[in-house]
Coordinates of C-alpha atoms in Angstrom, one line a residue:
X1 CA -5.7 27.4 -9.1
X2 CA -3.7 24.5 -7.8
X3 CA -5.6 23.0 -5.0
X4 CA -8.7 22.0 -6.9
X5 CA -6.7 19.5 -9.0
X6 CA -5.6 17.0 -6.0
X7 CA -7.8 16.1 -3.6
X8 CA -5.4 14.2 -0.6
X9 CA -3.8 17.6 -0.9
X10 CA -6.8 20.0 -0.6
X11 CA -7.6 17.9 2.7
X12 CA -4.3 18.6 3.9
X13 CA -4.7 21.7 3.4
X14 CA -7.5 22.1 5.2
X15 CA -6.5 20.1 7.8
X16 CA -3.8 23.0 8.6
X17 CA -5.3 25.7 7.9
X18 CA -7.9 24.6 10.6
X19 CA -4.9 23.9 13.1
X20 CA -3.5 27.3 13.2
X21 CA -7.1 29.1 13.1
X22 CA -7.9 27.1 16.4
X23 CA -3.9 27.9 17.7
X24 CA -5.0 32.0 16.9
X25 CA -8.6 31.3 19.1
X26 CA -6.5 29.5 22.1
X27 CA -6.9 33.0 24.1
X28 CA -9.9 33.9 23.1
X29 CA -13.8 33.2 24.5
X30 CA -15.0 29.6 23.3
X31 CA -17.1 30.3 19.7
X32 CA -19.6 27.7 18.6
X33 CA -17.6 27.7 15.2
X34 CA -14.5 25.8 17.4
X35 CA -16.5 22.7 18.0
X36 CA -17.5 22.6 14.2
X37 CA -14.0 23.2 13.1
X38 CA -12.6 20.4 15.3
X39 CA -15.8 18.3 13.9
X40 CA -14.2 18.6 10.5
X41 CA -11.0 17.9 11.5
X42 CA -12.4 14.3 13.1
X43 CA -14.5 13.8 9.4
X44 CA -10.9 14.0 7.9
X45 CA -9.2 11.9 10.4
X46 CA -11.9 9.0 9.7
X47 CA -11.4 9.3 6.1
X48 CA -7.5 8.0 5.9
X49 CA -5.3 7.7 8.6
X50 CA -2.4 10.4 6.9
X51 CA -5.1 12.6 8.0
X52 CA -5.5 11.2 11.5
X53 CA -1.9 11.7 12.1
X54 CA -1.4 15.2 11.1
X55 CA -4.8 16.5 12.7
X56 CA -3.6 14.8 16.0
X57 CA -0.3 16.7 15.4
X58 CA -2.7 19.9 15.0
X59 CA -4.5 19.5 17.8
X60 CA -2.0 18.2 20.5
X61 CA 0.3 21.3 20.3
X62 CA -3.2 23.5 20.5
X63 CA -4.2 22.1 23.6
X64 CA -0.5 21.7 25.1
X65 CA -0.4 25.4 24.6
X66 CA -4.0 26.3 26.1
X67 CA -3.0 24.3 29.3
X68 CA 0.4 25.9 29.0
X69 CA -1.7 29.1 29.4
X70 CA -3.5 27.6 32.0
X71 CA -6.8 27.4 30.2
X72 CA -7.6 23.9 31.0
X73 CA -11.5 23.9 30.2
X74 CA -10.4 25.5 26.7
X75 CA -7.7 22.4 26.1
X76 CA -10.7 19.7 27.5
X77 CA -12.8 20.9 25.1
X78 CA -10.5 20.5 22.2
X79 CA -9.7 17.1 22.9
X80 CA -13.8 16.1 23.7
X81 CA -14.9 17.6 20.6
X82 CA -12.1 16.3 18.3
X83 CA -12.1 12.9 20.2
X84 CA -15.9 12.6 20.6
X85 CA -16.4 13.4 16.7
X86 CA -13.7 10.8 16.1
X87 CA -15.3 8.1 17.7
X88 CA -19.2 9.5 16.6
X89 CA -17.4 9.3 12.8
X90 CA -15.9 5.8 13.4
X91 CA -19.3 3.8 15.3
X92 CA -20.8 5.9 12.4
X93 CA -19.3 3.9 9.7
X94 CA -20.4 0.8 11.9
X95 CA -17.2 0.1 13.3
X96 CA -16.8 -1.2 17.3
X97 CA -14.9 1.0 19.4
X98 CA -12.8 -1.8 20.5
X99 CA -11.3 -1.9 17.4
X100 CA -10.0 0.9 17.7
X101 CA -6.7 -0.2 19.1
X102 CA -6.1 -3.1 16.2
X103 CA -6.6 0.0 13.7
X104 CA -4.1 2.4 14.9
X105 CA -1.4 -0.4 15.6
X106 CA -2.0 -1.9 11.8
X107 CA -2.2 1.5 10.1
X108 CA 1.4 2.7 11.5
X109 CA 2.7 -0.9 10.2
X110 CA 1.0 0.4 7.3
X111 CA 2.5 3.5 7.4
X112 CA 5.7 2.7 8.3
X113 CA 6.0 -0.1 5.6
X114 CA 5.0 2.1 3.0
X115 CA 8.0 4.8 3.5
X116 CA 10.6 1.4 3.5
X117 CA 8.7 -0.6 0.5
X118 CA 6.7 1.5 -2.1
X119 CA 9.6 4.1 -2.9
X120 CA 10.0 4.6 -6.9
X121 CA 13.0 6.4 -8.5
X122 CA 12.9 10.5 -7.7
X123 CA 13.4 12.6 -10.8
X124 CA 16.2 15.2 -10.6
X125 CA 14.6 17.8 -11.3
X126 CA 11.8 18.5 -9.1
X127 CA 13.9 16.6 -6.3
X128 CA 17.1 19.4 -6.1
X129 CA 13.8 22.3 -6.2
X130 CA 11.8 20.5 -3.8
X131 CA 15.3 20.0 -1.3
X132 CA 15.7 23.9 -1.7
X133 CA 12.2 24.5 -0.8
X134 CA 12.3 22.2 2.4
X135 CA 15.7 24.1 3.4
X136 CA 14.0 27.7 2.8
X137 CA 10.9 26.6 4.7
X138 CA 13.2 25.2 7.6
X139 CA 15.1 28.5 7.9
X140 CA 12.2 30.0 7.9
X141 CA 10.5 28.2 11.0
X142 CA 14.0 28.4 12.6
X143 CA 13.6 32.6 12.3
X144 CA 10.2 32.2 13.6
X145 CA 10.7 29.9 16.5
X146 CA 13.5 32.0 18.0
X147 CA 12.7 35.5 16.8
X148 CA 8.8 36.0 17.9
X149 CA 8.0 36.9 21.2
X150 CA 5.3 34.8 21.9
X151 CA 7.8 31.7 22.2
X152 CA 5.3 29.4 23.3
X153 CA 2.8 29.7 20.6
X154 CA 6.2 29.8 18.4
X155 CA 6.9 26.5 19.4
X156 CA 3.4 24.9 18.4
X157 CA 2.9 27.1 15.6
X158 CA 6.2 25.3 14.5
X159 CA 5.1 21.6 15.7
X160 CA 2.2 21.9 13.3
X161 CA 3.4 23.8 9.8
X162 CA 6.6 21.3 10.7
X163 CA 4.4 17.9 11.0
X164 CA 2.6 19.3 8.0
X165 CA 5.4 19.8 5.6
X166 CA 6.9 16.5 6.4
X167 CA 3.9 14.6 5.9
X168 CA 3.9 16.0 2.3
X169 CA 7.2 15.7 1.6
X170 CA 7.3 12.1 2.4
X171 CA 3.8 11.6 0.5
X172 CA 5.3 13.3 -2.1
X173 CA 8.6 12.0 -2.5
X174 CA 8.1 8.6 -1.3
X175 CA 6.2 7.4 -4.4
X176 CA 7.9 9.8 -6.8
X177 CA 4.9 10.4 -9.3
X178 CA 2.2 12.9 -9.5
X179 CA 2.1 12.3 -5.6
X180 CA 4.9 15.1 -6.2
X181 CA 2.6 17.9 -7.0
X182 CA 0.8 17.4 -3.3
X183 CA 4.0 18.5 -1.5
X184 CA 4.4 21.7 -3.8
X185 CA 1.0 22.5 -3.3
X186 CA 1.3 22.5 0.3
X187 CA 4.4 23.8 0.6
X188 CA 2.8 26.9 -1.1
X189 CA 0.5 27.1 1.8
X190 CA 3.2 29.2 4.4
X191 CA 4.4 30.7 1.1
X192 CA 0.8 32.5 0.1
X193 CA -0.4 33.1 3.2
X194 CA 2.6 35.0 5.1
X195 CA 2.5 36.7 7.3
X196 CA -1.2 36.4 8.6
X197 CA -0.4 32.1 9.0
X198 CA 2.1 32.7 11.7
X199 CA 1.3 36.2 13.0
X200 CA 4.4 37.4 11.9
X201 CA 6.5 40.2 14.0
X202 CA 9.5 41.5 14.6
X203 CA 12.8 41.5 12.6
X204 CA 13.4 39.9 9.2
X205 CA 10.3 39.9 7.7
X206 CA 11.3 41.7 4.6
X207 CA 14.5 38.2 4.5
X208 CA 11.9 36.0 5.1
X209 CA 9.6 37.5 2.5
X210 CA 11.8 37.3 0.1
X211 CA 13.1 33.7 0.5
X212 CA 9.7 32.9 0.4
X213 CA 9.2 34.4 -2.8
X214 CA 11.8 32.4 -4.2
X215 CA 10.6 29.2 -2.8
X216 CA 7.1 29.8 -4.5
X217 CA 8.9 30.1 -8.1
X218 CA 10.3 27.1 -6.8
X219 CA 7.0 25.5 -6.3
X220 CA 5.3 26.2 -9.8
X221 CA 8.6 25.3 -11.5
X222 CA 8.3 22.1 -9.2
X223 CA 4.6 21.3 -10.2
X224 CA 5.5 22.3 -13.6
X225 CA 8.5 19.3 -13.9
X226 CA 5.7 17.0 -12.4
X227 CA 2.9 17.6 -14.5
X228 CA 3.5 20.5 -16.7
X229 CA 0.0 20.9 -18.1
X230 CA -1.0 21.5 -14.6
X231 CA 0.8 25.0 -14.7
X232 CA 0.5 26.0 -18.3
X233 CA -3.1 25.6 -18.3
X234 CA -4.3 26.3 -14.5
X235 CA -6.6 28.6 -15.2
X236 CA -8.5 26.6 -17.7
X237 CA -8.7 23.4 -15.7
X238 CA -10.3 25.6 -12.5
X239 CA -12.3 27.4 -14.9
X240 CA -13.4 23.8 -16.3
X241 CA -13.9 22.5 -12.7
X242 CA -16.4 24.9 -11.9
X243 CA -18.5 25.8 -15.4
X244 CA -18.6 21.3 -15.7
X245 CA -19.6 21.3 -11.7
X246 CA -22.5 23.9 -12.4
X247 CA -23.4 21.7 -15.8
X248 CA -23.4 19.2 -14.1
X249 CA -25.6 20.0 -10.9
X250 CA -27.6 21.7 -13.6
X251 CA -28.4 18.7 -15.2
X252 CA -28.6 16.0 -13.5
X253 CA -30.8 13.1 -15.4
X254 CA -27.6 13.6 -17.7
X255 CA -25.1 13.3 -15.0
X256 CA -27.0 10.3 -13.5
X257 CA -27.1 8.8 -17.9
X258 CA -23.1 9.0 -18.0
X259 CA -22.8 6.9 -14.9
X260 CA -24.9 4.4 -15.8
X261 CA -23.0 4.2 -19.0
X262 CA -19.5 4.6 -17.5
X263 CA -20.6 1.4 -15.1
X264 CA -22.1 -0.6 -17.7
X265 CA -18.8 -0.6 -19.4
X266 CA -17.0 -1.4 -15.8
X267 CA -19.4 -4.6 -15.1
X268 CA -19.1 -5.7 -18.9
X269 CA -15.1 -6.0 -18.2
X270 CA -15.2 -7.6 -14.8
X271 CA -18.3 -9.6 -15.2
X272 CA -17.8 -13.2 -14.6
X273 CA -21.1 -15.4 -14.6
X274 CA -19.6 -18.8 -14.6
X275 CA -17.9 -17.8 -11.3
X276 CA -20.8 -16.2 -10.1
X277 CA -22.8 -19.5 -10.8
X278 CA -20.4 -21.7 -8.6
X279 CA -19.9 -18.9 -5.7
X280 CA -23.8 -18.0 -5.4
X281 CA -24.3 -16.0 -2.0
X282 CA -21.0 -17.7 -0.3
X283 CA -17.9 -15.8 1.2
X284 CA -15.1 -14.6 -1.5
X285 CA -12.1 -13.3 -1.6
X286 CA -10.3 -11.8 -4.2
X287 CA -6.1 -12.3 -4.2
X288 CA -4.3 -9.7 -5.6
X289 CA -5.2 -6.1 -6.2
X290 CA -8.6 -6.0 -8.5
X291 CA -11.3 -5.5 -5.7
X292 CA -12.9 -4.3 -8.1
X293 CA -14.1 -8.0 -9.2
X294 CA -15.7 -8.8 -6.3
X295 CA -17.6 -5.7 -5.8
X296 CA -19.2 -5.7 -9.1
X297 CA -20.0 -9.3 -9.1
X298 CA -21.8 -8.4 -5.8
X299 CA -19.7 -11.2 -4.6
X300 CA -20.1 -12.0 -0.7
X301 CA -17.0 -10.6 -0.1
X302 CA -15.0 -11.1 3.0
X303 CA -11.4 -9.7 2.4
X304 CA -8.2 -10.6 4.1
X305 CA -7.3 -8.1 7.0
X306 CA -4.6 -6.3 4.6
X307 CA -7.0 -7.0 1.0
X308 CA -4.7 -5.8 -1.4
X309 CA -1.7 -8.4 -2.2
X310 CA 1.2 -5.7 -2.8
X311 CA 0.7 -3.8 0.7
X312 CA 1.0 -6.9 2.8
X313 CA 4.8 -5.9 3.1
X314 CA 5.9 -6.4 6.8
X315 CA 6.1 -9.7 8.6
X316 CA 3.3 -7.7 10.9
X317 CA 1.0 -7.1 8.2
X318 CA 1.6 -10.3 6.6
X319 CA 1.2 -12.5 9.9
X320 CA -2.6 -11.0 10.1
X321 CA -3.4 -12.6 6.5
X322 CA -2.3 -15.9 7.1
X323 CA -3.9 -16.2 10.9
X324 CA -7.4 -14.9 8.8
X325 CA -6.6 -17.8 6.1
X326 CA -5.8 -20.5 8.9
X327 CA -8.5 -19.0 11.0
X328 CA -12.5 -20.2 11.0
X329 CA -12.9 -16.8 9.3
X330 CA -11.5 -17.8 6.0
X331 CA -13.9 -17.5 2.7
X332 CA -15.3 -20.3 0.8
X333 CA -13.7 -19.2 -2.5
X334 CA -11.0 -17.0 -3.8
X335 CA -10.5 -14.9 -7.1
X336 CA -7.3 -15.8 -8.0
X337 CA -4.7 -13.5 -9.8
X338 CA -0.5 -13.0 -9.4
X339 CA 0.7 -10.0 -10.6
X340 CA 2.8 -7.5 -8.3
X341 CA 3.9 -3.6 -8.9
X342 CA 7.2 -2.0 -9.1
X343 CA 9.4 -4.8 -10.4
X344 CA 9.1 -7.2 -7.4
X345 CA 8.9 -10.7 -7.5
X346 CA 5.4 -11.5 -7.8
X347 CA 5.5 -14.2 -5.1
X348 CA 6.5 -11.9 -2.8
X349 CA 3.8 -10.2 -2.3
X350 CA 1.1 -11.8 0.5
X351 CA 3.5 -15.1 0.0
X352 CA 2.2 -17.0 3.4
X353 CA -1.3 -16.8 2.0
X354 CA -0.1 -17.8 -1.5
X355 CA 1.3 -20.9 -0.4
X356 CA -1.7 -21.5 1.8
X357 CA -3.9 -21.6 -1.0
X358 CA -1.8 -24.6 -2.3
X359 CA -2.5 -26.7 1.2
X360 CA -6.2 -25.2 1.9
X361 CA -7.5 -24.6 -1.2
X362 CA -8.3 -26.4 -4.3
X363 CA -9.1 -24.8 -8.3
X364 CA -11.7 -25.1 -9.5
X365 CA -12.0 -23.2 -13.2
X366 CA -10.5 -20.4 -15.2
X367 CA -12.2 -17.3 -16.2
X368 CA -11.5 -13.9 -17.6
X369 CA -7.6 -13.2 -16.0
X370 CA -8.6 -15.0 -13.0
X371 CA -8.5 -18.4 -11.2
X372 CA -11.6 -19.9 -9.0
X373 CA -10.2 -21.8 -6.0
X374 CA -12.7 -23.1 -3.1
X375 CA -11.7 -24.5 0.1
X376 CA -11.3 -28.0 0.5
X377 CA -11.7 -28.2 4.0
X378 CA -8.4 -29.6 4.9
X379 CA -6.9 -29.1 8.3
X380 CA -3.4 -27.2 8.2
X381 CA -1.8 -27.1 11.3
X382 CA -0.8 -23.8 12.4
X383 CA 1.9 -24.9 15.1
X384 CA 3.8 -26.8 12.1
X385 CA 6.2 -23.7 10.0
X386 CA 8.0 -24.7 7.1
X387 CA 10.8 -27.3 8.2
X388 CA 14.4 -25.3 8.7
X389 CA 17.1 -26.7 5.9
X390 CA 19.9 -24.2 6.5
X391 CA 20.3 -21.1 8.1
X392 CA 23.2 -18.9 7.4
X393 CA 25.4 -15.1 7.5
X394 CA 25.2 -14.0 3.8
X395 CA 27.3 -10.8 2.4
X396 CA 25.3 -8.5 0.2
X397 CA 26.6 -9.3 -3.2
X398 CA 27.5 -13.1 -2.1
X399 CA 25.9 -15.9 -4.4
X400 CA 24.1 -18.4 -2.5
X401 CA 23.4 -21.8 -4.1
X402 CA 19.9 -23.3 -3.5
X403 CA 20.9 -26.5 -6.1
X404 CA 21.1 -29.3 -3.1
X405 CA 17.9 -28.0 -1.8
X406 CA 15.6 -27.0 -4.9
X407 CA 14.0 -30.2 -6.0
X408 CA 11.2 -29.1 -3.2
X409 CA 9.6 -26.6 -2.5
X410 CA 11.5 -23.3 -0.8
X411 CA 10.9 -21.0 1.5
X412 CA 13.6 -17.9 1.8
X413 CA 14.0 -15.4 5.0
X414 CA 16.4 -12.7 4.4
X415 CA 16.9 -10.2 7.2
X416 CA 18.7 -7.2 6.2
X417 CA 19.0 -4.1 9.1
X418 CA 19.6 -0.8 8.1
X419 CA 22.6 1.3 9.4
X420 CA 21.9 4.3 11.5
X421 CA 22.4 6.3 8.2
X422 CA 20.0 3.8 6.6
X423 CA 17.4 4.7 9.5
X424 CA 17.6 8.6 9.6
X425 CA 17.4 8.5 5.5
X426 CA 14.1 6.6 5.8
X427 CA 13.2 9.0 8.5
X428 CA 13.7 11.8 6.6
X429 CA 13.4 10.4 2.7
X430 CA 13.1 6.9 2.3
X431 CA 15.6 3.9 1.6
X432 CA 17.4 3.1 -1.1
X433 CA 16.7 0.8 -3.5
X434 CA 17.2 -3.1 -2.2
X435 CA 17.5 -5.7 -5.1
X436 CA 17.6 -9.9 -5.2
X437 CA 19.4 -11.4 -8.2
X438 CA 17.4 -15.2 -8.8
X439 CA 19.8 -17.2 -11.2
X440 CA 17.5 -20.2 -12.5
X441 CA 18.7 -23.8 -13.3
X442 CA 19.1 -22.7 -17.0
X443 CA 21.6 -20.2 -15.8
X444 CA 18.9 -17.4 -16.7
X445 CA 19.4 -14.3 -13.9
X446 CA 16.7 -11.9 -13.3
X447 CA 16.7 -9.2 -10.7
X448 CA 13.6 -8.2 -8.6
X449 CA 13.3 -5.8 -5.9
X450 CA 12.9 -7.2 -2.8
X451 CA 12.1 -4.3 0.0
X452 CA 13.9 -5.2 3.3
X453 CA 10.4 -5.9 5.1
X454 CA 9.7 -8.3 2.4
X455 CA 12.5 -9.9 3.0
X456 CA 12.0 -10.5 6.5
X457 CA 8.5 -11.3 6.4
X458 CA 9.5 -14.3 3.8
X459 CA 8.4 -15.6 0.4
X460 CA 8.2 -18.4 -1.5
X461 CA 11.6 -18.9 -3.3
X462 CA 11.7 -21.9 -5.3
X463 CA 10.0 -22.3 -7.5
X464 CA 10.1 -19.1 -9.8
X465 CA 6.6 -17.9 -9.7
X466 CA 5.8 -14.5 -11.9
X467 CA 2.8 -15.3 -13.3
X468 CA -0.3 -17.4 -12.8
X469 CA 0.6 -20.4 -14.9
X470 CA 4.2 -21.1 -12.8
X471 CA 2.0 -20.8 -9.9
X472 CA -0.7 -23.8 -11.1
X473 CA 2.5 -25.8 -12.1
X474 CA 3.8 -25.4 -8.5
X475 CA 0.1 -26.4 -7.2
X476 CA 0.7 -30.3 -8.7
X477 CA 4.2 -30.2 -7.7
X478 CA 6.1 -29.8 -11.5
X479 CA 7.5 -26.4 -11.5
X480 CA 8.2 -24.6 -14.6
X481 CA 11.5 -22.7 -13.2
X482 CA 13.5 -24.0 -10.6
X483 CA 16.0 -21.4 -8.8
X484 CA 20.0 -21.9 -8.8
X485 CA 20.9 -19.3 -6.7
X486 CA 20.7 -16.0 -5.5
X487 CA 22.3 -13.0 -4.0
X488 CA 21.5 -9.4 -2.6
X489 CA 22.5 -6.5 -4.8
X490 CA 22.8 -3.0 -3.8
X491 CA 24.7 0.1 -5.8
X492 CA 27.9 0.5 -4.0
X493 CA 27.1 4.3 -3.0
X494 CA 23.9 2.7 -1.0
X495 CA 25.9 -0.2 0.7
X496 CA 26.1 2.3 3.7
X497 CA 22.8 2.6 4.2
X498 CA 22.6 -1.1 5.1
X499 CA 24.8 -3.9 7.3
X500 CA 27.1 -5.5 5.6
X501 CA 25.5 -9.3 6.0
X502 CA 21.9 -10.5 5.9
X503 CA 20.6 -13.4 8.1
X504 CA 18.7 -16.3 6.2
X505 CA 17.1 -18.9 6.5
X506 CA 15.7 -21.5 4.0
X507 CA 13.0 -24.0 4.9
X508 CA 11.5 -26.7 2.8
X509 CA 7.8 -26.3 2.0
X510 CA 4.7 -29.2 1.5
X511 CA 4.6 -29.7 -1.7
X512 CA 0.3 -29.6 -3.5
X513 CA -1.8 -31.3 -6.1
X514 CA -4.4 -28.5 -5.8
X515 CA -4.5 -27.3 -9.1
X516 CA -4.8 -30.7 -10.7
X517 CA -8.0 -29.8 -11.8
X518 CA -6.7 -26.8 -14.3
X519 CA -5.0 -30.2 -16.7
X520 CA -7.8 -32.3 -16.1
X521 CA -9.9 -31.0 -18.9
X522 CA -7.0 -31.9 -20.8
X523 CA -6.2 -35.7 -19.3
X524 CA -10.2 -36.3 -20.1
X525 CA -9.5 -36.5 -23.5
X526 CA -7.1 -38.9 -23.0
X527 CA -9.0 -40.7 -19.6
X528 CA -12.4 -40.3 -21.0
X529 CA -13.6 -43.7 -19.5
X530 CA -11.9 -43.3 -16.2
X531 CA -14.5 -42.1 -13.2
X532 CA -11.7 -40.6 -11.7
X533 CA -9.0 -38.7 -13.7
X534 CA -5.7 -39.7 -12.4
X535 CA -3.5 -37.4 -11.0
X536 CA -0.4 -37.6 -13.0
X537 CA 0.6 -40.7 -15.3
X538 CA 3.8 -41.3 -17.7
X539 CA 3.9 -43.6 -20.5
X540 CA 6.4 -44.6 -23.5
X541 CA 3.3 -45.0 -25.7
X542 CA 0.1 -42.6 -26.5
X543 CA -2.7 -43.6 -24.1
X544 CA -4.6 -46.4 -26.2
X545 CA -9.0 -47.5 -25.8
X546 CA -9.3 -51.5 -25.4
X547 CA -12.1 -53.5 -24.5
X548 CA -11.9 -55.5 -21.9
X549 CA -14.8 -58.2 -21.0
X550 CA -16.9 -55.7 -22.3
X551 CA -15.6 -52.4 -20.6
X552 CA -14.0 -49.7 -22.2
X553 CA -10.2 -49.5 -20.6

């Protein structure tokens, strides 16, 4: 009823319930229907790399197990045929092998930067069901692991249903949305299907049953405080899944019709033909999180290592987009557009390339919500940082004045450690919410949230850049907002999660005239004779036409 309604967690799903089919077949004969079994597993683990990690945590503890047992041939050929499909999936999808080490080590920073950055607010509710549900499940892999017999299949049986519940949770609970639903659903999975799932023997099954009755209520009242039509009207939405999946397979010159319309309507809103006229066939890329742009344009599109602006949130991750934008490999244009998720500062996000754009780049024209830039060609220098102004111990809560610095252009480093505490909560759940106050010269204070990765990787501080217009202004050097100061906050009941002081830095960036061409339109009203339109000009009077010795002046 559930399952069909949430995709990630159907593949989970099926992830697991492959993993302990192949843990019941480690003593028995080798069955064609292994090797495709372990060929779906490395489908999945191609697909998204949450997959990757839980079907290697399936199929280690399966072949740890079988060589345990001193079947060696049977634990070979789990690892060839999960390996081999893994890399016949990846070349596949016209990847090189060699790769293959870049890819895991930047999808754990990805990982592992998601858990500390993209945490949202947990609802009550489903959080106190959800925490009951995790203890019940615990206790109950706790009974299993030290009542069954077999102790050694115990102990991968738990490995697996363990990594597999944890995984969810933290999808789940990290982003604390409909993700929610996937952990409920999975957590169902040991629920439903006891006692076959574990091979269940020997004393308290009839405790175990029950507690896992009570922790299934828990799960529909759970999916029910995420998304309560989900519950209330199950049955119709699977019943609707398959009679529209049968319509549609039915009918498919109708199917293909809807499309066609449903894209029409897509390429309509992202068209954008004067863009399309300057770019022609060379490389774009698009800054920000609308991909969608480039892909419908039918752009050349050459994205940045990390191509969505908002997930470039360790210094890791956003080292690799600035050595692509200072590297030969760096497009011809960009689609240009600042916006940012979950109340952060949006100059924080992919900040390094954002102020490379100023130095590299130049605009060229508006259209739609987006800004043209091409490159200009310009060399930057990759050995020169931002020059160091001041470097200091700051105490969360402590105001720190930018005013003898901000008539340039700022660059802010603010290292923030967790505590132990701080570490085994974003082990376990995630940390708390991290915040930086930015007090303007007007005495205006705004707060952002500024994840502790963030803060290390660095940003662009001064000026204030939320929207696309303060970032042009800071492209000529005339910012619209200039920053007075600012300070960490934290709620006092999180303060423990964190050191007490921050390291920071602040270094003085080059200041641009890249965007002069967005007022030129403008000064050519004014400049109409000029060849060149100046780059900035002041004057007590309105700009006035004169002949002189013939020529218009």
């Amino acid at each position: 009823l559930f399952g069909v309604t949430y995709e990630d967690a159907l593949h989970m799903l099926m992830i697991a319930l492959a993993a302990f089919e192949l843990l019941r077949r480690v003593d028995r004969p080798w069955h064609w229907s292994t090797s495709l079994l372990l060929l779906m597993l490395a489908l999945q683990s191609v697909a998204k790399f949450t997959n990757l990690m839980l079907a290697l945590l399936a199929v280690a503890p399966v072949s740890g197990l079988a060589l345990w047992r001193h079947r060696r041939g049977t634990a070979l050929r789990l690892l060839a045929w999960y390996g081999g499909g893994f890399l016949l999936g990846w070349i596949l999808c016209g990847q090189n092998p060699l790769n293959l080490p870049a890819y895991f080590s930047n999808s754990w920073y990805v990982s592992q930067g998601y858990q500390e950055v993209m945490g949202i607010a947990t609802p009550a509710a489903p959080l106190w069901k959800a925490l009951v549900i995790l203890a019940v499940l615990g206790g109950y892999l706790g009974l299993n692991l030290f009542t069954q017999k077999d102790r050694s299949r115990s102990v991968a049986a738990t490995v697996i249903l363990g990594a597999f519940i944890h995984l969810n949770w933290k999808h789940g609970f990290v982003r604390s949305d409909g993700h929610m639903v996937g952990f409920f659903y999975c957590a169902l999975l040991p629920i439903t299907a006891f006692p076959v799932l574990l091979d269940e023997a020997g004393p308290f099954l009839r405790l175990k049953r029950w507690a896992l009755v009570a922790a299934g209520v828990l799960c529909v009242l759970g999916i029910r405080d995420t998304i309560p039509v989900l519950v209330d009207s199950a049955h119709v939405i699977l019943r609707n899944r398959i009679q529209g999946n049968f319509d549609r397979a039915w009918h498919l010159a109708g199917l293909r019709a809807d499309y066609d319309m449903l894209l029409a309507r897509e390429l309509d809103l992202y068209g954008l033909p004067r863009t399309r006229l300057v770019v022609g066939h060379r490389s774009l890329d698009v800054f920000g999180h609308d991909q969608a742009s480039a892909i419908y344009n039918k752009f050349n599109y050459r994205p940045r290592p990390v191509f969505q602006s908002y997930s470039a949130y360790t210094p890791e991750l956003a080292k690799l987009n600035a050595d692509f934008y200072l590297s030969d490999r760096a497009p011809e244009f960009v689609l240009l557009r600042i916006s940012s998720i979950d109340g952060r500062l949006p100059a924080m996000d992919d900040s390094a390339v954002l102020y490379l754009f100023t130095q590299r780049y130049k605009f060229i024209l508006n259209e739609k919500f987006f800004q043209l830039w091409q490159k200009t060609g310009a060399p930057v220098d990759p050995a020169e940082p931002p020059r160091l102004l001041e470097r200091r111990t700051l105490l969360v809560g402590q105001p720190w004045s930018l005013a003898a610095h901000n008539q340039h252009p700022l660059w802010a480093q603010i290292d923030l450690r967790p505590s132990l505490l701080g570490r085994l909560r974003t082990f376990f759940y995630k940390p708390p919410v991290l915040q930086l106050a930015i007090q303007d010269v007007h005495n205006l204070t705004r707060t952002y949230r500024m994840p502790a990765p963030i803060g290390r990787a660095g940003f662009i501080i001064n000026p204030i850049i939320e929207d696309l217009t303060a970032f042009t202004y800071f492209s000529i050097n005339k910012p619209e907002r200039s920053t007075k100061q600012i300070s960490l906050v934290l709620a006092p009941e999180d303060r423990k999660y964190f050191a007490d002081t921050a390291q920071v830095e602040l270094s003085r960036l080059n200041t641009s005239t890249a965007a002069q061409e967005f007022f030129n339109p403008m000064n050519r009203e004014h400049f109409f004779m000029f060849d060149v339109v100046p780059v900035s000009f002041e004057s007590a009077n309105l700009p006035t036409n004169e002949k002189i010795e013939g020529v218009d002046v």
